[in-house]
Amino acid sequence: MDEEVNNLLAPIYYNIENPSSFSSASKLYHIVNADGKKIGYHKIKRWLNAQDNYSLQKTPRRSFKRLRVYTTGICNLMDVDLMQVSNLSQRNSGYNFILVAIDCFSRRLWMQESKSKKGDDIAKAFGKILKSAKIDKIRSDVDGCFKSKVVQKLFKERGVRHFVTKNEIKANYAERVIQTIKNKFYRYFTKKRTYRYIDNLQKFVKSYNATPHRSLNYIAPNDVTPENEADVWVQQYLNKKQSHDKKARANTKNTKQLKTEADSMRKKRMQQRKSYKFKIGSFVRIAYTRHIFNRSYSQKWTDEIFKVVRRFKKQNINIYKLGSFYNDEVILGEYYSSELQAVDKSDASLWVVEKNQRLSSTLSKSNEKCNLRLVSPSAQMVEMAKESLEDEGLQIKGKKRKRKTSPKTSSSGANIRKKKREPKRDNNFTEAIPSQLEVFEIPPYQLGVESISFEECRPTSQVTAYNPIEFNLCAQNGLEYIDLKRSKLYVKLRVKHSNGDNIAIDSKVAPVNGFFYALFSQVDCYLQGSLISSSNTNYSYKCMMKTLLDYGQDAKASQLTSALFYKDRSGHMDSFDTNTGLYERKKLIVMKHITLMMGSTNAVLENIFQDVKPKRIIMGLTSTNAVNGDYQLNPWNFQHFDLQQITLYCDGVPVDGIPLKLQFNEDRGATNVAAYVKMFENCGKWGGDAGMK
């Protein structure tokens, strides 16, 4: 890099008060030349590409011409992917995935439900799809379920060739149709007030296949047949998209004329071949794939720098193969020009030590050279080591350093340094001292919150017996913040008989314990239209278990009474006259639900948790009639039901190594100590001065 250009641009670009500080190349060019410093635009652009703060934050181009997927006809190439619907599995017979397959030529869709990603389940779903279609090739992402032995055996038996893509954009046809089907799902959910789709899954498929597609010139997938296959192929790959107007389609030229014109246009494009943007050996960064929650100011390019090792053309589009920065080892995937950014770096200007240590002037003795093995490039290490290291290719030379000792004194058992050390790192690290020494420090004060106010928000939906109650919490502007932790829900209700009649004064009726939580079977929280909470119908049981195990006696006897929590009397849970907790309530007038058959001596429950592994699992057994709303039974009456042994497996390995054996029959000698101790351990209260009441 020209030292003169760097000396001119660095003071301007890194001065925050300057109008062109941390700006784009064009703005910096105009400001610099307006001050009379004649520097060319390409020199400024090259200098900015060498600045990591610019190249890592530069906005990459997302919309550009990409390679087309060419097929020879119907069922020649099929895109497959898994649609994850585990958040809806409780309402849909336990199905967590939907296998989505789409013909890239006719856009014909197939969907089959699957309970897991195991090879047997995926092969079963593929078997149903391949019965109705003879497929030549299947394209998918690198998901392991498609590479399982069972699935690959099925492909081999049916004569199907399976391959995967190496780039970040995978089976794009399947990913796009998943977005369309999910939109249909949730519109259906909103209208029908239900989350059950499994009964109508094939109806969604039938509707999609009968819908005219713009990419097919407004022809439905069902209408693509072997008779018009050639015309559809020419329409997709050789001719420009026609208008859906009937008159325009009536005036369409015949297939032979269209093919002749397309060949001439293709030859003309080949004559106007564009030059390559990057040379072989150029250093580049790769743009990150954009995600829905990515911020516009977050890092958009890789820290690691790659080298262009090969370039070629596909469909008259420039394609590049990249290799490692030092050994030219080719990495997987092919990249477009718009996915790469040129970086003006040299081998000598990139310093990263293979060992995990701090670079300082203690790397070598005075005027003595030491060789360090350098691996991948990183800009952060340059700033940290620039005052201690001198750039001499791959040679690193240390500075002189005089060894000094810091005097110490003892006071109250603590050593206090009288001489302050100079920080070895940059300004991202701040100094701190113990709070006992902040005698004369000014207390900090916050500037983030100007005022706090509470507002009443009423439901946006009509409150009925079976419809969900919706609240829409929105700030008035972008400067307001909603503190959900301090939000409270107030409920005013009236209890009646199931037929709507009023309850007599002398009737023995009282709410169950924790009546506030028992009112709601499911509570969902959405942020910007995305579900961010677990979705199931056991919200009340989750709250009750948290109340019993996480709160002490003081909280239960005071603040939790606002939710009508009064501890039930042990042994009298289902009794109205002797249950003291029920009498007190009368004066005030990710959970899993699994049913075990009566009389069964053992039960095996598989795939209880599909997503994130839980930190702890709390299991309670209660009567099915109580859960289903029997007015004579207490739904919180957890019983052992003579449980003798329970084992929890995680990925096929028993948790804690051995089963938990129980015995509640006192005649045989009750053995419940292990389970009792484990309850305190899992709640983090074992060995401490705390209990659970």
XYZ file of C-alpha atoms in Angstrom:
693
model
C 0.000 0.000 0.000
C 1.349 3.449 -0.924
C 2.556 5.035 2.304
C 1.783 8.527 1.010
C -1.859 7.660 0.318
C -2.157 6.098 3.759
C -0.730 9.178 5.476
C -3.224 11.404 3.648
C -6.377 9.298 4.082
C -5.944 7.811 7.562
C -6.186 11.134 9.506
C -9.321 12.052 7.534
C -11.103 8.702 7.568
C -10.472 7.888 11.251
C -11.289 11.374 12.574
C -14.870 11.069 13.861
C -15.480 14.797 13.521
C -14.597 14.749 9.837
C -17.626 14.654 7.459
C -16.197 11.654 5.582
C -15.146 9.600 8.601
C -15.986 5.878 8.288
C -17.937 6.608 5.091
C -18.086 5.034 1.641
C -15.450 5.334 -1.071
C -17.425 7.853 -3.142
C -18.048 10.211 -0.203
C -14.435 10.020 0.894
C -13.325 10.732 -2.675
C -15.450 13.898 -2.947
C -14.413 15.249 0.487
C -10.701 14.604 -0.069
C -10.637 16.160 -3.539
C -12.735 19.125 -2.361
C -9.908 19.927 0.089
C -7.439 20.089 -2.785
C -5.812 16.687 -2.227
C -5.907 15.029 -5.625
C -6.249 11.299 -5.033
C -7.849 8.995 -7.597
C -11.027 7.075 -6.829
C -9.411 3.676 -7.446
C -6.577 4.469 -5.048
C -9.113 5.406 -2.364
C -11.089 2.246 -3.103
C -7.977 0.120 -2.830
C -6.972 1.778 0.433
C -10.440 1.189 1.935
C -10.372 -2.485 0.929
C -7.219 -2.826 3.026
C -9.039 -1.426 6.095
C -10.757 -4.241 7.984
C -13.340 -1.935 9.552
C -14.553 -1.063 6.034
C -14.265 -4.419 4.272
C -15.963 -6.410 7.072
C -18.946 -4.035 7.312
C -19.414 -3.318 3.608
C -22.946 -4.109 2.443
C -22.800 -7.076 0.044
C -24.936 -7.273 -3.058
C -27.786 -9.737 -2.618
C -29.703 -9.427 -5.874
C -27.705 -10.523 -8.918
C -27.920 -12.995 -11.760
C -27.370 -16.579 -10.604
C -26.985 -19.901 -12.397
C -30.220 -21.446 -13.621
C -31.200 -25.021 -12.878
C -31.700 -26.821 -16.195
C -33.694 -30.061 -16.480
C -34.515 -32.236 -19.451
C -38.190 -32.703 -18.656
C -40.788 -34.015 -16.233
C -39.373 -35.785 -13.133
C -35.784 -35.393 -14.331
C -34.690 -33.467 -11.219
C -36.442 -33.256 -7.873
C -35.565 -30.900 -5.004
C -36.204 -32.266 -1.499
C -36.003 -30.738 1.966
C -37.516 -31.184 5.427
C -40.061 -28.687 6.731
C -39.723 -28.507 10.518
C -43.088 -28.289 12.283
C -42.093 -29.587 15.715
C -43.817 -26.600 17.352
C -47.120 -28.017 16.025
C -46.463 -31.703 16.773
C -48.681 -31.828 19.872
C -51.712 -30.903 17.750
C -50.766 -33.168 14.823
C -50.327 -36.690 16.200
C -46.652 -36.178 17.058
C -45.415 -35.421 13.522
C -42.372 -33.116 13.729
C -41.320 -32.915 10.066
C -42.808 -32.856 6.582
C -40.776 -34.227 3.683
C -41.201 -31.756 0.816
C -40.363 -32.804 -2.769
C -40.901 -30.681 -5.870
C -40.231 -31.391 -9.544
C -37.932 -28.607 -10.770
C -39.481 -28.742 -14.249
C -43.244 -28.983 -13.744
C -43.261 -27.570 -10.146
C -45.380 -30.548 -9.072
C -45.351 -30.930 -5.283
C -45.341 -33.952 -2.965
C -45.468 -33.812 0.846
C -45.343 -36.646 3.384
C -45.344 -36.342 7.175
C -42.602 -37.852 9.368
C -42.282 -38.139 13.130
C -38.476 -37.896 13.183
C -35.376 -37.513 11.001
C -34.403 -41.153 11.435
C -33.548 -43.050 8.285
C -36.500 -45.453 8.622
C -39.050 -42.630 8.889
C -37.547 -40.664 5.979
C -37.305 -43.788 3.809
C -40.963 -44.553 4.518
C -41.965 -41.054 3.401
C -39.774 -41.292 0.281
C -41.328 -44.671 -0.549
C -44.797 -43.124 -0.744
C -43.533 -40.336 -3.017
C -41.549 -42.600 -5.365
C -44.585 -44.846 -5.851
C -46.355 -42.059 -7.715
C -43.388 -40.720 -9.715
C -40.358 -42.114 -11.542
C -37.529 -39.742 -10.588
C -34.100 -39.645 -12.264
C -32.167 -37.367 -9.888
C -32.773 -35.936 -6.405
C -31.012 -32.845 -5.082
C -30.901 -31.998 -1.354
C -28.816 -30.222 1.247
C -26.191 -31.984 3.365
C -28.674 -33.132 6.019
C -27.587 -36.518 7.361
C -31.072 -38.022 7.150
C -30.842 -38.077 3.333
C -27.490 -39.902 3.507
C -28.627 -42.681 5.851
C -28.115 -46.253 4.693
C -31.830 -47.000 4.536
C -32.577 -43.977 2.323
C -29.581 -44.580 0.052
C -30.609 -48.223 -0.330
C -34.083 -47.091 -1.401
C -32.592 -44.691 -3.955
C -30.420 -47.448 -5.378
C -33.365 -49.841 -5.679
C -35.450 -47.219 -7.510
C -32.574 -46.156 -9.786
C -32.412 -42.613 -8.362
C -29.177 -40.616 -8.367
C -28.820 -38.475 -5.236
C -26.444 -35.511 -4.946
C -26.030 -32.495 -2.663
C -25.077 -28.890 -3.287
C -21.971 -27.403 -1.697
C -22.992 -23.728 -1.599
C -24.961 -22.003 1.175
C -28.038 -21.728 -1.048
C -29.187 -25.347 -1.148
C -32.244 -26.888 -2.807
C -33.756 -23.512 -3.680
C -36.955 -24.854 -5.252
C -37.799 -26.834 -2.117
C -36.919 -23.961 0.213
C -39.140 -21.579 -1.732
C -42.149 -23.910 -1.770
C -41.747 -24.461 2.000
C -42.195 -20.723 2.499
C -45.343 -20.779 0.355
C -46.853 -23.780 2.163
C -46.122 -22.310 5.601
C -47.902 -19.109 4.594
C -50.923 -21.191 3.606
C -50.734 -23.122 6.881
C -50.823 -20.071 9.128
C -53.551 -18.359 7.150
C -55.578 -21.534 7.606
C -54.732 -21.585 11.351
C -55.879 -17.998 11.792
C -59.171 -18.630 10.030
C -60.046 -21.976 11.641
C -58.656 -21.183 15.103
C -56.723 -24.437 15.173
C -53.155 -25.643 14.714
C -54.063 -29.043 13.284
C -53.070 -29.421 9.637
C -52.342 -33.160 9.343
C -55.884 -34.069 8.263
C -55.738 -31.613 5.357
C -52.097 -31.992 4.317
C -52.816 -33.635 0.963
C -55.534 -31.049 0.297
C -52.851 -28.342 0.532
C -50.774 -30.332 -1.976
C -53.743 -30.718 -4.330
C -54.437 -26.983 -4.138
C -50.811 -26.071 -4.898
C -50.594 -28.411 -7.907
C -53.793 -26.927 -9.362
C -52.598 -23.311 -9.005
C -51.220 -21.568 -12.152
C -47.549 -20.666 -11.716
C -45.982 -17.479 -13.026
C -42.727 -19.343 -13.724
C -44.698 -21.705 -16.011
C -46.348 -18.783 -17.824
C -49.472 -19.248 -15.698
C -49.832 -22.988 -16.278
C -50.677 -25.248 -13.344
C -48.300 -28.155 -12.496
C -51.161 -30.602 -13.116
C -51.441 -29.290 -16.675
C -47.802 -30.105 -17.554
C -48.007 -33.405 -19.430
C -45.763 -35.379 -21.821
C -47.802 -33.932 -24.692
C -46.872 -30.294 -23.954
C -43.533 -31.037 -22.260
C -41.462 -29.675 -25.185
C -43.432 -26.436 -25.337
C -43.053 -25.904 -21.583
C -39.297 -26.552 -21.828
C -38.895 -23.938 -24.574
C -41.060 -21.522 -22.617
C -38.926 -21.895 -19.479
C -35.390 -21.937 -20.861
C -35.433 -20.341 -24.320
C -38.279 -17.865 -24.505
C -38.948 -14.828 -22.350
C -41.887 -15.086 -19.990
C -45.137 -14.317 -21.788
C -48.036 -12.344 -20.383
C -50.892 -14.328 -18.859
C -53.286 -12.471 -21.164
C -55.081 -14.913 -23.495
C -54.524 -12.748 -26.572
C -50.807 -12.629 -25.976
C -50.643 -16.396 -25.616
C -52.694 -16.845 -28.789
C -50.145 -14.843 -30.762
C -47.164 -16.866 -29.482
C -44.810 -18.024 -32.236
C -44.335 -21.702 -32.864
C -41.638 -23.702 -31.101
C -39.200 -23.859 -34.025
C -39.138 -20.094 -34.543
C -38.650 -19.484 -30.817
C -35.735 -21.896 -30.670
C -34.050 -20.249 -33.667
C -34.359 -16.797 -32.126
C -33.099 -18.070 -28.775
C -30.002 -19.601 -30.404
C -29.163 -16.316 -32.106
C -29.611 -14.381 -28.864
C -27.379 -16.819 -27.021
C -24.630 -16.454 -29.618
C -24.869 -12.688 -29.330
C -24.503 -12.868 -25.553
C -21.474 -15.128 -25.866
C -19.822 -12.555 -28.118
C -20.289 -9.933 -25.406
C -18.452 -11.902 -22.760
C -17.705 -9.907 -19.644
C -14.202 -9.737 -18.269
C -13.395 -11.299 -14.922
C -13.532 -9.064 -11.862
C -10.856 -10.962 -9.875
C -7.524 -12.301 -11.023
C -6.128 -15.683 -10.063
C -4.172 -15.150 -6.856
C -6.325 -12.222 -5.681
C -7.250 -12.057 -1.992
C -10.989 -11.964 -1.262
C -13.544 -12.227 1.540
C -16.832 -14.171 1.292
C -20.203 -12.590 2.098
C -22.221 -14.149 4.909
C -25.640 -15.580 4.076
C -28.401 -13.184 5.138
C -30.749 -14.318 7.914
C -34.083 -12.899 9.030
C -32.811 -11.397 12.312
C -29.485 -10.070 10.986
C -28.975 -6.368 11.609
C -27.843 -4.063 8.817
C -24.830 -2.932 10.855
C -23.555 -6.397 11.823
C -20.492 -7.968 10.214
C -21.317 -9.128 6.685
C -18.038 -10.671 5.474
C -15.753 -13.420 6.756
C -12.759 -12.586 8.932
C -10.769 -15.197 7.069
C -9.257 -14.204 3.733
C -9.160 -16.602 0.778
C -7.273 -16.717 -2.511
C -8.765 -17.104 -5.997
C -7.314 -20.328 -7.438
C -9.551 -20.849 -10.471
C -12.077 -18.933 -12.543
C -14.411 -20.028 -15.330
C -17.802 -19.323 -16.865
C -21.135 -21.095 -16.530
C -24.098 -19.884 -18.542
C -21.979 -16.800 -19.363
C -21.661 -15.979 -15.615
C -18.277 -15.603 -13.945
C -17.654 -18.337 -11.367
C -14.714 -18.591 -8.953
C -13.093 -21.401 -6.950
C -11.299 -20.347 -3.776
C -8.451 -21.778 -1.791
C -6.813 -21.304 1.571
C -4.753 -18.166 2.110
C -1.415 -19.956 2.537
C -1.485 -23.421 0.964
C -4.048 -22.943 -1.881
C -6.110 -25.863 -0.569
C -9.390 -25.639 -2.510
C -12.509 -25.154 -0.389
C -15.924 -26.583 -1.246
C -18.386 -24.562 -3.276
C -18.374 -22.122 -6.159
C -18.879 -18.377 -5.803
C -20.284 -15.523 -7.877
C -18.487 -12.212 -8.282
C -21.088 -10.447 -6.106
C -20.388 -12.849 -3.228
C -16.714 -11.865 -3.105
C -14.903 -8.683 -2.096
C -11.349 -7.832 -3.037
C -8.969 -7.285 -0.113
C -5.607 -5.589 -0.536
C -3.475 -7.639 1.855
C -0.059 -9.223 1.739
C 1.427 -12.201 3.537
C 3.646 -9.963 5.645
C 0.824 -7.764 6.936
C -1.258 -10.574 8.451
C -0.041 -11.758 11.817
C -1.730 -14.591 13.700
C 0.148 -16.872 16.076
C -0.963 -20.508 16.170
C -0.665 -20.660 19.971
C -3.308 -19.045 22.136
C -1.160 -16.394 23.817
C -0.921 -12.607 24.125
C 1.507 -10.888 21.764
C 3.761 -8.511 23.649
C 7.353 -7.372 23.695
C 8.336 -10.455 25.722
C 8.289 -12.675 22.610
C 12.071 -12.523 22.278
C 15.147 -11.094 23.816
C 16.630 -7.786 22.769
C 17.578 -7.587 19.044
C 16.983 -11.320 18.637
C 14.738 -12.754 15.925
C 12.251 -15.573 16.488
C 10.208 -17.536 13.956
C 6.529 -18.148 14.658
C 4.186 -20.298 12.597
C 1.504 -18.081 11.088
C -1.903 -19.485 10.147
C -5.163 -17.722 9.143
C -5.289 -13.911 8.804
C -6.870 -11.733 11.469
C -6.959 -7.974 11.683
C -7.490 -7.799 15.442
C -4.003 -9.176 16.142
C -2.371 -6.429 14.101
C -3.675 -3.634 16.331
C -2.719 -5.580 19.450
C 0.842 -6.248 18.348
C 1.783 -3.282 16.168
C 3.719 -1.526 18.956
C 5.617 -4.683 19.917
C 6.374 -6.316 16.555
C 8.170 -5.143 13.463
C 6.996 -6.317 10.036
C 9.832 -8.251 8.365
C 8.002 -10.815 6.245
C 7.547 -13.866 8.449
C 10.274 -12.760 10.851
C 9.124 -11.114 14.108
C 11.601 -8.940 15.970
C 11.157 -8.027 19.619
C 11.901 -4.735 21.353
C 14.066 -4.089 24.349
C 12.348 -4.345 27.664
C 13.614 -3.332 31.081
C 12.326 -5.554 33.828
C 10.684 -3.572 36.624
C 9.073 -4.670 39.846
C 5.968 -3.085 41.290
C 6.175 -2.212 45.013
C 3.400 -3.728 47.079
C 2.000 -3.031 50.494
C -0.341 -5.041 52.664
C -3.572 -3.560 53.951
C -6.558 -5.505 55.317
C -5.200 -8.724 53.858
C -5.208 -7.404 50.237
C -2.256 -6.441 48.047
C -2.664 -3.037 46.369
C -0.409 -2.020 43.484
C 0.933 1.507 43.903
C 2.317 1.686 40.371
C -0.301 1.324 37.650
C 0.558 -1.007 34.806
C 0.128 0.134 31.254
C -2.596 -1.812 29.476
C -1.304 -4.310 26.941
C -4.461 -4.352 24.845
C -6.363 -1.755 22.872
C -9.216 0.497 23.971
C -11.755 -2.333 23.948
C -10.502 -3.284 27.421
C -11.162 -1.003 30.398
C -9.543 -0.909 33.830
C -11.394 -1.577 37.072
C -10.627 -1.410 40.800
C -12.354 -3.124 43.752
C -15.410 -1.370 45.155
C -13.676 -1.060 48.580
C -11.191 1.420 47.032
C -13.798 3.589 45.284
C -13.996 5.934 48.258
C -13.720 9.186 46.330
C -15.299 7.979 43.066
C -18.475 9.666 41.833
C -21.345 7.152 41.784
C -22.426 6.215 38.242
C -25.737 7.446 36.905
C -27.769 6.057 34.054
C -28.821 7.978 30.933
C -30.669 5.249 29.072
C -34.100 5.603 30.714
C -35.722 9.008 30.990
C -39.058 7.994 32.530
C -41.198 4.948 33.292
C -44.936 4.715 32.763
C -47.548 1.975 32.916
C -50.334 1.623 30.377
C -53.409 -0.565 30.347
C -53.709 -2.849 27.302
C -56.957 -4.687 26.652
C -57.330 -7.784 24.435
C -57.551 -7.174 20.705
C -59.746 -10.269 20.201
C -63.192 -11.029 21.572
C -63.130 -12.969 24.850
C -65.109 -16.193 24.389
C -65.021 -19.677 25.877
C -62.842 -21.317 23.211
C -61.144 -18.587 21.150
C -57.617 -17.475 22.077
C -57.189 -14.164 23.908
C -54.705 -11.949 22.064
C -52.779 -8.910 23.336
C -50.805 -6.683 20.988
C -48.054 -4.863 22.913
C -46.412 -2.218 20.732
C -44.299 0.794 21.624
C -45.462 4.188 20.394
C -42.148 4.893 18.672
C -38.668 3.518 18.266
C -37.389 5.229 21.423
C -39.711 3.351 23.789
C -38.904 0.019 25.380
C -41.450 -2.499 26.659
C -40.282 -4.256 29.827
C -42.099 -7.586 29.578
C -40.735 -8.706 32.944
C -42.728 -5.986 34.698
C -45.896 -6.598 32.687
C -48.839 -8.005 34.652
C -52.096 -9.650 33.663
C -55.250 -8.881 35.649
C -58.311 -11.123 35.320
C -61.878 -10.497 36.462
C -64.180 -13.482 36.021
C -67.370 -15.136 37.175
C -67.883 -18.854 37.864
C -71.054 -20.562 36.638
C -72.349 -24.062 36.041
C -71.374 -25.739 32.784
C -74.909 -25.087 31.458
C -74.641 -21.365 32.231
C -76.749 -21.313 35.419
C -75.612 -19.360 38.457
C -74.115 -21.231 41.409
C -76.137 -21.366 44.596
C -74.714 -19.713 47.714
C -74.635 -22.971 49.702
C -72.915 -24.947 46.908
C -69.550 -26.490 47.724
C -67.578 -24.829 44.932
C -64.072 -23.341 45.093
C -61.273 -22.743 42.562
C -58.365 -25.157 42.283
C -54.994 -24.198 43.669
C -53.198 -21.581 41.550
C -56.485 -20.694 39.877
C -54.884 -17.886 37.860
C -52.544 -20.325 36.047
C -55.252 -22.974 35.656
C -57.307 -20.567 33.525
C -54.956 -20.919 30.549
C -53.926 -24.143 28.846
C -51.518 -22.481 26.403
C -49.610 -19.185 26.363
C -47.632 -18.200 23.230
C -45.368 -15.174 22.786
C -44.561 -13.774 19.334
C -41.815 -11.258 18.529
C -42.043 -9.641 15.075
C -44.354 -12.430 13.959
C -42.023 -15.259 15.088
C -42.909 -17.646 17.920
C -40.249 -17.342 20.639
C -41.861 -19.515 23.350
C -42.624 -23.216 23.607
C -46.050 -24.042 22.232
C -48.034 -26.712 24.094
C -51.234 -27.087 26.077
C -49.687 -27.687 29.522
C -48.976 -24.137 30.655
C -50.894 -24.553 33.925
C -48.886 -27.637 34.960
C -45.606 -25.889 34.163
C -46.571 -22.963 36.406
C -47.686 -25.230 39.240
C -44.426 -27.221 39.209
C -42.392 -24.023 39.161
C -44.391 -22.636 42.081
C -44.005 -25.787 44.190
C -40.264 -26.228 43.564
C -38.806 -22.746 43.005
C -40.625 -20.592 45.580
C -40.203 -20.703 49.343
C -42.789 -20.531 52.088
C -42.605 -16.731 52.376
C -43.513 -16.208 48.712
C -46.241 -18.825 48.812
C -47.817 -17.228 51.853
C -47.714 -13.675 50.482
C -47.323 -12.607 46.836
C -48.446 -15.901 45.271
C -51.825 -15.642 47.005
C -52.689 -13.000 44.395
C -52.900 -15.909 41.933
C -55.078 -17.835 44.446
C -52.274 -20.163 45.523
C -52.966 -21.736 48.891
C -51.162 -24.961 49.622
C -53.413 -28.013 49.594
C -53.415 -30.268 52.622
C -51.484 -33.458 52.053
C -53.688 -36.540 52.025
C -56.859 -34.450 51.537
C -56.297 -33.157 48.000
C -59.683 -34.310 46.655
C -61.668 -33.561 49.820
C -63.755 -30.387 50.077
C -64.351 -30.359 53.838
C -60.831 -31.197 55.122
C -58.578 -29.501 52.517
C -57.472 -26.267 54.239
C -56.063 -24.787 51.022
C -59.385 -25.274 49.237
C -61.186 -23.596 52.168
C -58.918 -20.523 51.928
C -59.555 -20.207 48.190
C -63.313 -20.542 48.706
C -63.234 -17.497 50.948
C -61.734 -15.408 48.092
C -64.096 -16.357 45.320
C -41.938 -26.900 28.041
C -44.413 -29.429 29.481
C -45.453 -32.734 28.012
C -48.820 -34.424 28.468
C -48.602 -38.233 28.151
C -51.401 -40.710 28.898
C -50.578 -44.155 30.341
C -53.135 -46.951 30.045
C -54.695 -48.178 33.286
C -53.280 -51.539 34.363
C -50.081 -51.298 32.309
C -46.912 -52.443 34.083
C -44.357 -50.687 31.852
C -44.218 -47.905 29.286
C -41.516 -46.650 26.890
C -41.820 -43.025 25.757
C -39.531 -42.031 22.858
C -38.515 -38.622 21.483
C -40.172 -36.631 24.254
C -38.013 -33.567 23.516
C -37.088 -32.981 19.852
C -35.315 -29.625 19.946
C -33.024 -28.226 22.661
C -32.106 -30.652 25.417
C -33.742 -29.588 28.698
C -31.649 -28.622 31.705
C -33.836 -30.679 34.025
C -36.970 -32.814 33.701
C -39.708 -32.828 36.344
C -42.279 -35.603 36.098
C -45.610 -35.747 37.914
C -48.288 -38.432 37.788
C -51.935 -37.530 38.244
C -55.317 -38.958 37.353
C -56.516 -38.606 33.735
C -60.016 -37.726 34.933
C -58.614 -34.853 36.997
C -56.680 -33.513 33.989
C -59.767 -33.742 31.785
C -61.812 -31.555 34.120
C -63.530 -33.845 36.659
C -65.066 -31.418 39.185
C -64.689 -33.968 41.997
C -60.907 -34.399 41.646
C -57.924 -32.069 42.218
C -55.734 -31.756 39.108
C -52.649 -31.010 41.286
C -52.925 -34.257 43.275
C -49.658 -35.860 42.145
C -49.398 -39.519 43.190
C -46.795 -42.269 42.796
C -49.223 -44.943 41.453
C -46.806 -47.600 42.724
C -44.011 -46.538 40.324
C -41.071 -48.918 40.810
C -38.422 -47.911 38.260
C -37.762 -45.056 35.856
C -34.851 -44.498 33.444
C -34.107 -41.440 31.326
C -32.107 -41.876 28.092
C -30.369 -39.092 26.193
C -29.142 -40.087 22.702
C -29.360 -43.740 23.737
C -27.230 -43.295 26.883
C -28.870 -43.576 30.345
C -28.706 -40.333 32.325
C -26.739 -40.834 35.589
C -25.825 -44.298 34.323
C -28.291 -46.362 36.398
C -32.102 -46.539 36.639
C -33.892 -44.817 39.511
C -35.505 -47.616 41.524
C -38.393 -46.805 43.876
C -40.469 -48.715 46.384
C -43.523 -47.167 48.049
C -44.745 -50.318 49.808
C -43.691 -49.959 53.438
C -44.174 -53.689 54.038
C -41.376 -54.389 51.546
C -39.222 -51.539 52.828
C -39.715 -48.154 51.215
C -36.724 -46.960 49.152
C -37.361 -43.348 48.143
C -34.261 -41.572 49.491
C -32.439 -41.484 46.132
C -35.344 -39.769 44.393
C -35.821 -37.371 47.305
C -32.163 -36.292 47.259
C -32.130 -36.007 43.453
C -35.052 -33.575 43.601
C -32.994 -31.190 45.789
C -29.919 -31.611 43.549
C -31.802 -30.778 40.359
C -33.351 -27.702 41.990
C -29.926 -26.464 43.136
C -30.818 -26.584 46.835
C -28.937 -29.681 47.993
C -26.246 -28.932 50.570
C -27.540 -25.412 51.198
C -29.572 -23.753 53.913
C -32.802 -23.948 51.936
C -35.720 -26.263 51.545
C -38.845 -26.765 49.489
C -42.157 -26.388 51.289
